[in-house]
Amino acid sequence: MLNIKKKDIMFTGIQPTGLLTLGNYCGTMCNWKDIQKKYECFFCIADLHALTTFSRSGSNKNSIKNNFSTAILDIAALYLSCGVDPNRSTIFVQSHVYTHSQLYWILSNFVYFGELSRMTQFKQKLSLTVNTPINLSLFCYPVLMAADILLYHTNYVLVGSDQKQHLELVQKIAHRFNSIYGNIFIVPDILILPVGNKIMALQDPTKKMSKSDKNTNNTIFLLENIHSIYLKLQRSLTDSDCSSSCIRYDILNKPGVSNLLSIFSCMTNKKISILEDEFKNCQYSIFKKKLSDVVCDTISEIQAIYFKLRQDEDYLIDVLIHGEKNALKYSINKLDDVFQILNL
Ligand code: ATP
Ligand code: MG
């Protein structure tokens, strides 16, 4: 009998909070097309996570079609535009698969208050919200992340480096559970891309590019007008130290140029050392022009596919309903194992 080895499983996701950025693209999405050749992939639209920073205005109420909001359909179309193949991989909405919130509660009994308090992302968000009450969900966010991942027998999780600490906690939770109940969970490995895993803000290259940044000049959005992207890159901060204007990767002394080199490398798949060589004798203005061209070309291609796909809502809904069924089929087995072992 033919013994076909099953592929390892890869899990990743993004919150549908606002528009996706060049940071999301370079940190994970640019690799989605290729990664599907190697692994069986689950692409989650993490809308339960998005609730932690949700604006409770109620203004989204009218834009729901068959349980899918405009924001969800936007992000689904963007996932597909970046190369997710629904015939090969599972793409689904987190809140439509109930196993996530159930395992979340169970796992919260296997993680300590002190561990969650040490999460830098929580501490950062805390420092930004002076005088506003903090949701418990923001604190417990990594536990839901553990549930998302551990439900799918996940071997690898592809994330940007800002998520490394959360992922290490997920590994710890899995180990802790397994040490009591036997090998119930696979302890996943963290996949962080060698370049682009932390794209920095264009006007302040000491902080991460983020979709929730108030200064929109810091962020390039994947669905932004191409001319505006071009201008933002032209105006991006290169060096505060003007003593040497050479194009060199040196995060400490040249964070701006290093960030632009990382973006260039992601867009072209050229190694940073090759790019340093290529632009050795170039002025910043020439380098930035070439960079703007490659970024705008890549994003234009994504946008062209996106706008076509986005018109066919019935297709997008079909893809998500199919994904939801598959995600439930997989995750329910793991949840059953956990219920049994805990006598629930
Ligand atoms: P928010 O500011 O609301 O947290 P975000 O841009 O960080 O938004 P997430 O949904 O939290 O988006 O992250 C989705 C994925 O994108 C994660 O794997 C994260 O590590 C990655 N990512 C986010 N920002 C960057 C960045 N600047 N560079 C590289 N990867 C990033
Ligand atoms: Mg984030």
mmCIF file of C-alpha atoms and ligand atoms in Angstrom:
data_model
loop_
_atom_site.group_PDB
_atom_site.id
_atom_site.type_symbol
_atom_site.label_atom_id
_atom_site.label_comp_id
_atom_site.label_asym_id
_atom_site.label_seq_id
_atom_site.Cartn_x
_atom_site.Cartn_y
_atom_site.Cartn_z
ATOM 1 C CA MET A 1 0.000 0.000 0.000
ATOM 2 C CA LEU A 2 1.207 3.498 -0.811
ATOM 3 C CA ASN A 3 2.282 5.322 2.301
ATOM 4 C CA ILE A 4 1.650 9.000 1.541
ATOM 5 C CA LYS A 5 3.192 11.214 4.189
ATOM 6 C CA LYS A 6 0.804 13.901 5.348
ATOM 7 C CA LYS A 7 2.083 17.441 5.062
ATOM 8 C CA ASP A 8 2.976 19.392 8.183
ATOM 9 C CA ILE A 9 0.455 22.027 9.185
ATOM 10 C CA MET A 10 1.052 25.779 9.135
ATOM 11 C CA PHE A 11 -1.264 28.258 10.856
ATOM 12 C CA THR A 12 -1.318 32.036 10.560
ATOM 13 C CA GLY A 13 -3.782 34.901 10.915
ATOM 14 C CA ILE A 14 -4.357 38.627 10.914
ATOM 15 C CA GLN A 15 -6.903 40.743 12.782
ATOM 16 C CA PRO A 16 -9.438 42.502 10.555
ATOM 17 C CA THR A 17 -8.798 45.803 12.335
ATOM 18 C CA GLY A 18 -8.452 48.513 9.728
ATOM 19 C CA LEU A 19 -6.548 48.050 6.545
ATOM 20 C CA LEU A 20 -3.644 45.688 6.093
ATOM 21 C CA THR A 21 -0.199 47.176 5.743
ATOM 22 C CA LEU A 22 3.106 46.673 4.026
ATOM 23 C CA GLY A 23 4.301 45.441 7.446
ATOM 24 C CA ASN A 24 1.727 42.617 7.426
ATOM 25 C CA TYR A 25 2.735 41.849 3.855
ATOM 26 C CA CYS A 26 6.497 41.710 4.428
ATOM 27 C CA GLY A 27 6.177 39.940 7.806
ATOM 28 C CA THR A 28 3.927 37.119 6.614
ATOM 29 C CA MET A 29 1.740 37.565 3.527
ATOM 30 C CA CYS A 30 4.555 37.779 0.959
ATOM 31 C CA ASN A 31 5.331 34.172 1.820
ATOM 32 C CA TRP A 32 1.783 32.802 1.708
ATOM 33 C CA LYS A 33 1.800 31.805 -1.953
ATOM 34 C CA ASP A 34 4.932 29.672 -1.623
ATOM 35 C CA ILE A 35 4.315 28.258 1.818
ATOM 36 C CA GLN A 36 1.233 26.417 0.564
ATOM 37 C CA LYS A 37 3.478 24.221 -1.593
ATOM 38 C CA LYS A 38 5.240 22.922 1.492
ATOM 39 C CA TYR A 39 2.565 22.799 4.207
ATOM 40 C CA GLU A 40 -1.129 22.272 4.663
ATOM 41 C CA CYS A 41 -2.146 25.808 5.580
ATOM 42 C CA PHE A 42 -4.815 27.449 7.721
ATOM 43 C CA PHE A 43 -5.324 31.188 7.196
ATOM 44 C CA CYS A 44 -7.453 32.654 9.942
ATOM 45 C CA ILE A 45 -9.260 35.997 9.885
ATOM 46 C CA ALA A 46 -8.899 36.753 13.578
ATOM 47 C CA ASP A 47 -12.051 38.763 14.257
ATOM 48 C CA LEU A 48 -12.341 37.684 17.908
ATOM 49 C CA HIS A 49 -8.891 39.146 18.506
ATOM 50 C CA ALA A 50 -10.029 42.333 16.791
ATOM 51 C CA LEU A 51 -12.720 42.774 19.483
ATOM 52 C CA THR A 52 -9.999 43.670 21.976
ATOM 53 C CA THR A 53 -9.559 47.009 20.232
ATOM 54 C CA PHE A 54 -13.066 47.256 18.774
ATOM 55 C CA SER A 55 -14.842 50.594 18.599
ATOM 56 C CA ARG A 56 -18.271 50.018 20.144
ATOM 57 C CA SER A 57 -20.128 52.498 17.973
ATOM 58 C CA GLY A 58 -22.536 49.980 16.457
ATOM 59 C CA SER A 59 -21.995 51.617 13.062
ATOM 60 C CA ASN A 60 -21.127 48.327 11.399
ATOM 61 C CA LYS A 61 -24.619 46.869 11.916
ATOM 62 C CA ASN A 62 -25.971 47.489 8.433
ATOM 63 C CA SER A 63 -23.079 46.103 6.471
ATOM 64 C CA ILE A 64 -23.614 42.412 7.249
ATOM 65 C CA LYS A 65 -24.402 39.965 4.460
ATOM 66 C CA ASN A 66 -25.002 36.297 5.401
ATOM 67 C CA ASN A 67 -22.982 36.733 8.617
ATOM 68 C CA PHE A 68 -20.057 38.300 6.756
ATOM 69 C CA SER A 69 -19.299 41.966 7.369
ATOM 70 C CA THR A 70 -17.708 44.244 4.822
ATOM 71 C CA ALA A 71 -14.436 44.201 6.781
ATOM 72 C CA ILE A 72 -14.321 40.386 6.681
ATOM 73 C CA LEU A 73 -15.009 40.259 2.942
ATOM 74 C CA ASP A 74 -12.345 42.925 2.348
ATOM 75 C CA ILE A 75 -9.738 40.950 4.204
ATOM 76 C CA ALA A 76 -10.760 37.652 2.585
ATOM 77 C CA ALA A 77 -10.318 39.220 -0.861
ATOM 78 C CA LEU A 78 -6.932 40.532 0.219
ATOM 79 C CA TYR A 79 -5.828 37.115 1.512
ATOM 80 C CA LEU A 80 -6.710 35.641 -1.891
ATOM 81 C CA SER A 81 -5.022 38.513 -3.767
ATOM 82 C CA CYS A 82 -1.804 37.789 -1.878
ATOM 83 C CA GLY A 83 -1.826 34.211 -3.102
ATOM 84 C CA VAL A 84 -3.957 32.105 -0.736
ATOM 85 C CA ASP A 85 -5.388 29.318 -2.864
ATOM 86 C CA PRO A 86 -8.775 28.230 -1.459
ATOM 87 C CA ASN A 87 -8.576 24.925 -3.330
ATOM 88 C CA ARG A 88 -5.441 24.048 -1.471
ATOM 89 C CA SER A 89 -5.716 25.824 1.886
ATOM 90 C CA THR A 90 -8.327 26.664 4.489
ATOM 91 C CA ILE A 91 -9.295 30.303 4.896
ATOM 92 C CA PHE A 92 -11.846 30.990 7.629
ATOM 93 C CA VAL A 93 -13.315 33.474 10.087
ATOM 94 C CA GLN A 94 -12.316 32.773 13.694
ATOM 95 C CA SER A 95 -15.691 33.686 15.255
ATOM 96 C CA HIS A 96 -17.495 31.236 12.946
ATOM 97 C CA VAL A 97 -15.633 28.266 14.449
ATOM 98 C CA TYR A 98 -16.815 27.901 18.050
ATOM 99 C CA THR A 99 -13.996 25.561 19.102
ATOM 100 C CA HIS A 100 -11.637 28.561 19.417
ATOM 101 C CA SER A 101 -13.489 30.253 22.253
ATOM 102 C CA GLN A 102 -14.114 26.930 24.023
ATOM 103 C CA LEU A 103 -10.481 25.868 24.048
ATOM 104 C CA TYR A 104 -9.533 29.410 25.036
ATOM 105 C CA TRP A 105 -11.407 29.050 28.332
ATOM 106 C CA ILE A 106 -9.845 25.681 29.057
ATOM 107 C CA LEU A 107 -6.326 26.895 28.314
ATOM 108 C CA SER A 108 -6.770 29.943 30.518
ATOM 109 C CA ASN A 109 -6.539 27.484 33.408
ATOM 110 C CA PHE A 110 -3.023 26.586 32.308
ATOM 111 C CA VAL A 111 -1.471 30.040 32.168
ATOM 112 C CA TYR A 112 -0.547 32.364 35.013
ATOM 113 C CA PHE A 113 -1.450 35.972 35.629
ATOM 114 C CA GLY A 114 2.253 36.838 35.985
ATOM 115 C CA GLU A 115 3.059 35.342 32.589
ATOM 116 C CA LEU A 116 0.398 37.412 30.838
ATOM 117 C CA SER A 117 1.446 40.558 32.700
ATOM 118 C CA ARG A 118 4.934 40.224 31.265
ATOM 119 C CA MET A 119 3.804 40.353 27.631
ATOM 120 C CA THR A 120 5.412 43.423 26.052
ATOM 121 C CA GLN A 121 2.552 43.999 23.616
ATOM 122 C CA PHE A 122 0.117 44.206 26.533
ATOM 123 C CA LYS A 123 2.412 46.569 28.411
ATOM 124 C CA GLN A 124 2.782 48.760 25.298
ATOM 125 C CA LYS A 125 -0.968 48.924 24.690
ATOM 126 C CA LEU A 126 -1.456 49.639 28.395
ATOM 127 C CA SER A 127 0.933 52.576 28.228
ATOM 128 C CA LEU A 128 -1.035 54.020 25.283
ATOM 129 C CA THR A 129 -4.354 53.949 27.094
ATOM 130 C CA VAL A 130 -3.777 56.262 30.036
ATOM 131 C CA ASN A 131 -7.013 57.000 31.939
ATOM 132 C CA THR A 132 -9.062 54.491 29.917
ATOM 133 C CA PRO A 133 -10.190 51.182 31.385
ATOM 134 C CA ILE A 134 -8.392 48.120 29.994
ATOM 135 C CA ASN A 135 -10.419 45.164 28.735
ATOM 136 C CA LEU A 136 -9.688 41.788 30.237
ATOM 137 C CA SER A 137 -9.620 40.479 26.655
ATOM 138 C CA LEU A 138 -6.552 42.555 25.827
ATOM 139 C CA PHE A 139 -4.781 40.892 28.745
ATOM 140 C CA CYS A 140 -5.899 37.373 27.756
ATOM 141 C CA TYR A 141 -5.220 37.814 24.033
ATOM 142 C CA PRO A 142 -2.265 35.339 23.960
ATOM 143 C CA VAL A 143 -4.444 32.583 25.467
ATOM 144 C CA LEU A 144 -6.934 32.853 22.610
ATOM 145 C CA MET A 145 -3.946 32.802 20.279
ATOM 146 C CA ALA A 146 -2.821 29.553 21.932
ATOM 147 C CA ALA A 147 -6.258 28.050 21.332
ATOM 148 C CA ASP A 148 -6.260 29.155 17.675
ATOM 149 C CA ILE A 149 -2.963 27.445 17.049
ATOM 150 C CA LEU A 150 -3.196 24.317 19.182
ATOM 151 C CA LEU A 151 -6.598 23.302 17.769
ATOM 152 C CA TYR A 152 -5.131 22.472 14.356
ATOM 153 C CA HIS A 153 -2.255 20.097 15.200
ATOM 154 C CA THR A 154 -0.136 23.016 14.032
ATOM 155 C CA ASN A 155 3.551 22.314 13.379
ATOM 156 C CA TYR A 156 4.519 25.829 12.283
ATOM 157 C CA VAL A 157 3.184 29.315 12.895
ATOM 158 C CA LEU A 158 4.229 32.055 10.496
ATOM 159 C CA VAL A 159 4.303 35.465 12.216
ATOM 160 C CA GLY A 160 6.237 38.710 12.342
ATOM 161 C CA SER A 161 8.874 38.985 15.063
ATOM 162 C CA ASP A 162 6.576 41.161 17.228
ATOM 163 C CA GLN A 163 4.583 37.993 17.921
ATOM 164 C CA LYS A 164 7.567 35.898 19.053
ATOM 165 C CA GLN A 165 6.933 36.381 22.764
ATOM 166 C CA HIS A 166 3.264 35.365 22.382
ATOM 167 C CA LEU A 167 4.302 32.279 20.464
ATOM 168 C CA GLU A 168 6.791 31.279 23.139
ATOM 169 C CA LEU A 169 3.961 31.476 25.651
ATOM 170 C CA VAL A 170 1.830 29.264 23.385
ATOM 171 C CA GLN A 171 4.655 26.692 23.426
ATOM 172 C CA LYS A 172 4.822 26.920 27.209
ATOM 173 C CA ILE A 173 1.057 26.385 27.571
ATOM 174 C CA ALA A 174 1.193 23.332 25.285
ATOM 175 C CA HIS A 175 4.133 21.864 27.229
ATOM 176 C CA ARG A 176 2.401 22.491 30.541
ATOM 177 C CA PHE A 177 -0.822 20.807 29.429
ATOM 178 C CA ASN A 178 1.071 17.875 27.889
ATOM 179 C CA SER A 179 3.172 17.381 31.006
ATOM 180 C CA ILE A 180 -0.026 16.705 32.979
ATOM 181 C CA TYR A 181 -2.222 14.902 30.440
ATOM 182 C CA GLY A 182 0.163 13.309 27.947
ATOM 183 C CA ASN A 183 0.899 14.412 24.419
ATOM 184 C CA ILE A 184 -2.385 16.059 23.545
ATOM 185 C CA PHE A 185 -0.974 19.094 21.765
ATOM 186 C CA ILE A 186 1.753 19.417 19.172
ATOM 187 C CA VAL A 187 4.174 22.096 20.357
ATOM 188 C CA PRO A 188 4.437 24.370 17.319
ATOM 189 C CA ASP A 189 7.624 25.868 15.931
ATOM 190 C CA ILE A 190 7.783 29.569 15.177
ATOM 191 C CA LEU A 191 8.452 30.546 11.569
ATOM 192 C CA ILE A 192 9.872 34.035 11.282
ATOM 193 C CA LEU A 193 11.038 35.211 7.874
ATOM 194 C CA PRO A 194 14.732 36.143 7.753
ATOM 195 C CA VAL A 195 14.007 39.565 6.211
ATOM 196 C CA GLY A 196 10.938 41.790 6.692
ATOM 197 C CA ASN A 197 9.845 40.226 9.974
ATOM 198 C CA LYS A 198 9.659 43.685 11.547
ATOM 199 C CA ILE A 199 9.038 46.552 9.148
ATOM 200 C CA MET A 200 9.359 49.872 10.912
ATOM 201 C CA ALA A 201 7.322 53.091 10.708
ATOM 202 C CA LEU A 202 8.403 55.261 7.767
ATOM 203 C CA GLN A 203 8.715 58.474 9.784
ATOM 204 C CA ASP A 204 9.982 56.822 12.960
ATOM 205 C CA PRO A 205 12.036 53.719 12.133
ATOM 206 C CA THR A 206 12.492 52.889 15.806
ATOM 207 C CA LYS A 207 8.886 51.685 16.100
ATOM 208 C CA LYS A 208 6.948 49.011 14.218
ATOM 209 C CA MET A 209 4.780 49.873 11.216
ATOM 210 C CA SER A 210 1.273 49.210 12.439
ATOM 211 C CA LYS A 211 -2.216 49.483 11.031
ATOM 212 C CA SER A 212 -3.385 51.220 14.195
ATOM 213 C CA ASP A 213 -0.730 53.986 14.016
ATOM 214 C CA LYS A 214 -2.388 57.422 14.307
ATOM 215 C CA ASN A 215 0.178 58.993 11.963
ATOM 216 C CA THR A 216 -0.761 57.552 8.570
ATOM 217 C CA ASN A 217 2.539 58.781 7.069
ATOM 218 C CA ASN A 218 4.192 55.988 9.028
ATOM 219 C CA THR A 219 2.226 53.258 7.324
ATOM 220 C CA ILE A 220 1.711 51.986 3.800
ATOM 221 C CA PHE A 221 -1.647 50.327 3.325
ATOM 222 C CA LEU A 222 -2.049 47.579 0.762
ATOM 223 C CA LEU A 223 -5.200 49.183 -0.619
ATOM 224 C CA GLU A 224 -3.880 52.705 -0.605
ATOM 225 C CA ASN A 225 -3.784 54.905 -3.691
ATOM 226 C CA ILE A 226 -0.550 54.101 -5.545
ATOM 227 C CA HIS A 227 0.462 57.741 -5.908
ATOM 228 C CA SER A 228 0.113 58.243 -2.167
ATOM 229 C CA ILE A 229 2.312 55.176 -1.527
ATOM 230 C CA TYR A 230 4.917 56.615 -3.851
ATOM 231 C CA LEU A 231 4.937 59.940 -2.003
ATOM 232 C CA LYS A 232 5.139 58.303 1.435
ATOM 233 C CA LEU A 233 8.208 56.322 0.371
ATOM 234 C CA GLN A 234 9.833 59.389 -1.157
ATOM 235 C CA ARG A 235 9.319 61.262 2.109
ATOM 236 C CA SER A 236 10.361 58.393 4.384
ATOM 237 C CA LEU A 237 13.024 59.150 6.964
ATOM 238 C CA THR A 238 16.447 57.907 5.905
ATOM 239 C CA ASP A 239 19.065 59.049 8.383
ATOM 240 C CA SER A 240 19.275 61.488 11.182
ATOM 241 C CA ASP A 241 23.039 60.988 10.910
ATOM 242 C CA CYS A 242 23.969 62.618 7.606
ATOM 243 C CA SER A 243 27.696 62.073 7.970
ATOM 244 C CA SER A 244 27.592 59.155 5.598
ATOM 245 C CA SER A 245 24.901 58.871 2.968
ATOM 246 C CA CYS A 246 25.846 55.398 1.794
ATOM 247 C CA ILE A 247 23.180 52.720 1.448
ATOM 248 C CA ARG A 248 24.186 50.297 4.166
ATOM 249 C CA TYR A 249 22.275 47.904 6.437
ATOM 250 C CA ASP A 250 23.022 49.065 9.975
ATOM 251 C CA ILE A 251 19.986 49.029 12.239
ATOM 252 C CA LEU A 252 21.705 50.854 15.080
ATOM 253 C CA ASN A 253 23.145 53.792 13.155
ATOM 254 C CA LYS A 254 20.959 53.797 10.064
ATOM 255 C CA PRO A 255 17.522 52.492 11.085
ATOM 256 C CA GLY A 256 15.706 54.331 8.274
ATOM 257 C CA VAL A 257 17.890 53.085 5.419
ATOM 258 C CA SER A 258 18.005 49.592 6.943
ATOM 259 C CA ASN A 259 14.206 49.497 7.036
ATOM 260 C CA LEU A 260 13.979 50.550 3.393
ATOM 261 C CA LEU A 261 16.556 47.902 2.459
ATOM 262 C CA SER A 262 14.436 45.247 4.219
ATOM 263 C CA ILE A 263 11.361 46.353 2.276
ATOM 264 C CA PHE A 264 13.359 46.325 -0.981
ATOM 265 C CA SER A 265 14.662 42.848 -0.224
ATOM 266 C CA CYS A 266 11.148 41.507 0.471
ATOM 267 C CA MET A 267 9.759 42.975 -2.721
ATOM 268 C CA THR A 268 12.507 41.655 -4.977
ATOM 269 C CA ASN A 269 13.732 38.547 -3.137
ATOM 270 C CA LYS A 270 17.238 39.943 -3.491
ATOM 271 C CA LYS A 271 19.564 39.527 -0.516
ATOM 272 C CA ILE A 272 20.334 42.698 1.420
ATOM 273 C CA SER A 273 24.068 42.305 0.722
ATOM 274 C CA ILE A 274 23.326 42.236 -3.041
ATOM 275 C CA LEU A 275 21.244 45.401 -2.723
ATOM 276 C CA GLU A 276 23.992 47.133 -0.729
ATOM 277 C CA ASP A 277 26.334 46.325 -3.566
ATOM 278 C CA GLU A 278 23.904 47.418 -6.254
ATOM 279 C CA PHE A 279 23.309 50.820 -4.632
ATOM 280 C CA LYS A 280 26.835 51.305 -3.315
ATOM 281 C CA ASN A 281 27.488 54.571 -5.133
ATOM 282 C CA CYS A 282 23.908 55.794 -5.355
ATOM 283 C CA GLN A 283 22.293 58.802 -3.767
ATOM 284 C CA TYR A 284 19.363 58.257 -1.431
ATOM 285 C CA SER A 285 17.035 59.862 -3.973
ATOM 286 C CA ILE A 286 17.874 57.266 -6.661
ATOM 287 C CA PHE A 287 17.587 54.409 -4.168
ATOM 288 C CA LYS A 288 14.212 55.669 -2.971
ATOM 289 C CA LYS A 289 12.939 56.038 -6.523
ATOM 290 C CA LYS A 290 13.858 52.437 -7.363
ATOM 291 C CA LEU A 291 12.325 51.256 -4.098
ATOM 292 C CA SER A 292 9.105 53.181 -4.742
ATOM 293 C CA ASP A 293 8.895 51.609 -8.200
ATOM 294 C CA VAL A 294 9.193 48.024 -6.945
ATOM 295 C CA VAL A 295 6.803 48.575 -4.025
ATOM 296 C CA CYS A 296 4.225 50.300 -6.227
ATOM 297 C CA ASP A 297 4.491 47.567 -8.882
ATOM 298 C CA THR A 298 3.928 44.791 -6.347
ATOM 299 C CA ILE A 299 1.049 46.569 -4.631
ATOM 300 C CA SER A 300 -0.560 47.506 -7.980
ATOM 301 C CA GLU A 301 -0.628 43.832 -8.929
ATOM 302 C CA ILE A 302 -2.221 42.885 -5.606
ATOM 303 C CA GLN A 303 -4.780 45.668 -5.963
ATOM 304 C CA ALA A 304 -5.714 44.648 -9.509
ATOM 305 C CA ILE A 305 -6.588 41.122 -8.320
ATOM 306 C CA TYR A 306 -8.247 42.461 -5.164
ATOM 307 C CA PHE A 307 -10.650 44.836 -6.914
ATOM 308 C CA LYS A 308 -11.731 42.103 -9.319
ATOM 309 C CA LEU A 309 -12.309 39.547 -6.559
ATOM 310 C CA ARG A 310 -14.020 42.011 -4.253
ATOM 311 C CA GLN A 311 -16.849 42.449 -6.764
ATOM 312 C CA ASP A 312 -17.832 38.803 -6.427
ATOM 313 C CA GLU A 313 -19.134 38.662 -2.863
ATOM 314 C CA ASP A 314 -20.956 35.373 -3.428
ATOM 315 C CA TYR A 315 -17.663 33.732 -4.356
ATOM 316 C CA LEU A 316 -15.900 35.149 -1.284
ATOM 317 C CA ILE A 317 -18.734 33.960 0.964
ATOM 318 C CA ASP A 318 -18.563 30.480 -0.599
ATOM 319 C CA VAL A 319 -14.826 30.316 0.061
ATOM 320 C CA LEU A 320 -15.319 31.333 3.704
ATOM 321 C CA ILE A 321 -18.193 28.914 4.305
ATOM 322 C CA HIS A 322 -16.119 26.091 2.856
ATOM 323 C CA GLY A 323 -13.160 27.149 5.031
ATOM 324 C CA GLU A 324 -15.347 27.307 8.135
ATOM 325 C CA LYS A 325 -16.542 23.713 7.581
ATOM 326 C CA ASN A 326 -13.016 22.461 7.141
ATOM 327 C CA ALA A 327 -11.693 24.380 10.150
ATOM 328 C CA LEU A 328 -14.493 22.983 12.312
ATOM 329 C CA LYS A 329 -13.858 19.440 11.072
ATOM 330 C CA TYR A 330 -10.191 19.663 12.058
ATOM 331 C CA SER A 331 -10.489 21.539 15.309
ATOM 332 C CA ILE A 332 -13.396 19.594 16.765
ATOM 333 C CA ASN A 333 -11.232 16.466 17.039
ATOM 334 C CA LYS A 334 -8.715 18.259 19.203
ATOM 335 C CA LEU A 335 -11.403 19.844 21.346
ATOM 336 C CA ASP A 336 -13.016 16.402 21.831
ATOM 337 C CA ASP A 337 -9.675 14.980 23.007
ATOM 338 C CA VAL A 338 -9.337 17.795 25.525
ATOM 339 C CA PHE A 339 -12.919 17.409 26.793
ATOM 340 C CA GLN A 340 -12.434 13.686 27.249
ATOM 341 C CA ILE A 341 -9.184 14.011 29.123
ATOM 342 C CA LEU A 342 -10.698 16.626 31.437
ATOM 343 C CA ASN A 343 -13.877 14.569 31.937
ATOM 344 C CA LEU A 344 -16.052 17.317 30.550
HETATM 345 P P1 ATP B 1 -2.250 46.135 15.281
HETATM 346 O O1 ATP B 1 -1.414 47.385 15.317
HETATM 347 O O2 ATP B 1 -3.728 46.424 15.320
HETATM 348 O O3 ATP B 1 -1.791 45.096 16.275
HETATM 349 P P2 ATP B 1 -0.807 44.800 13.188
HETATM 350 O O4 ATP B 1 -0.421 45.537 11.946
HETATM 351 O O5 ATP B 1 0.250 44.495 14.192
HETATM 352 O O6 ATP B 1 -2.050 45.545 13.835
HETATM 353 P P3 ATP B 1 -1.771 42.097 13.460
HETATM 354 O O7 ATP B 1 -3.077 41.573 12.994
HETATM 355 O O8 ATP B 1 -1.573 42.285 14.931
HETATM 356 O O9 ATP B 1 -1.480 43.463 12.693
HETATM 357 O O10 ATP B 1 -0.596 41.163 12.921
HETATM 358 C C1 ATP B 1 -0.763 40.288 11.823
HETATM 359 C C2 ATP B 1 0.571 39.693 11.426
HETATM 360 O O11 ATP B 1 1.377 40.693 10.806
HETATM 361 C C3 ATP B 1 1.379 39.149 12.612
HETATM 362 O O12 ATP B 1 2.039 37.967 12.216
HETATM 363 C C4 ATP B 1 2.385 40.239 12.871
HETATM 364 O O13 ATP B 1 3.561 39.732 13.476
HETATM 365 C C5 ATP B 1 2.651 40.729 11.455
HETATM 366 N N1 ATP B 1 3.080 42.125 11.469
HETATM 367 C C6 ATP B 1 2.383 43.182 11.926
HETATM 368 N N2 ATP B 1 3.088 44.306 11.779
HETATM 369 C C7 ATP B 1 4.269 43.963 11.199
HETATM 370 C C8 ATP B 1 5.446 44.692 10.803
HETATM 371 N N3 ATP B 1 5.516 45.994 10.968
HETATM 372 N N4 ATP B 1 6.463 44.007 10.237
HETATM 373 C C9 ATP B 1 6.391 42.665 10.057
HETATM 374 N N5 ATP B 1 5.331 41.916 10.430
HETATM 375 C C10 ATP B 1 4.274 42.552 10.985
HETATM 376 MG MG MG B 2 -0.334 43.462 16.092
#
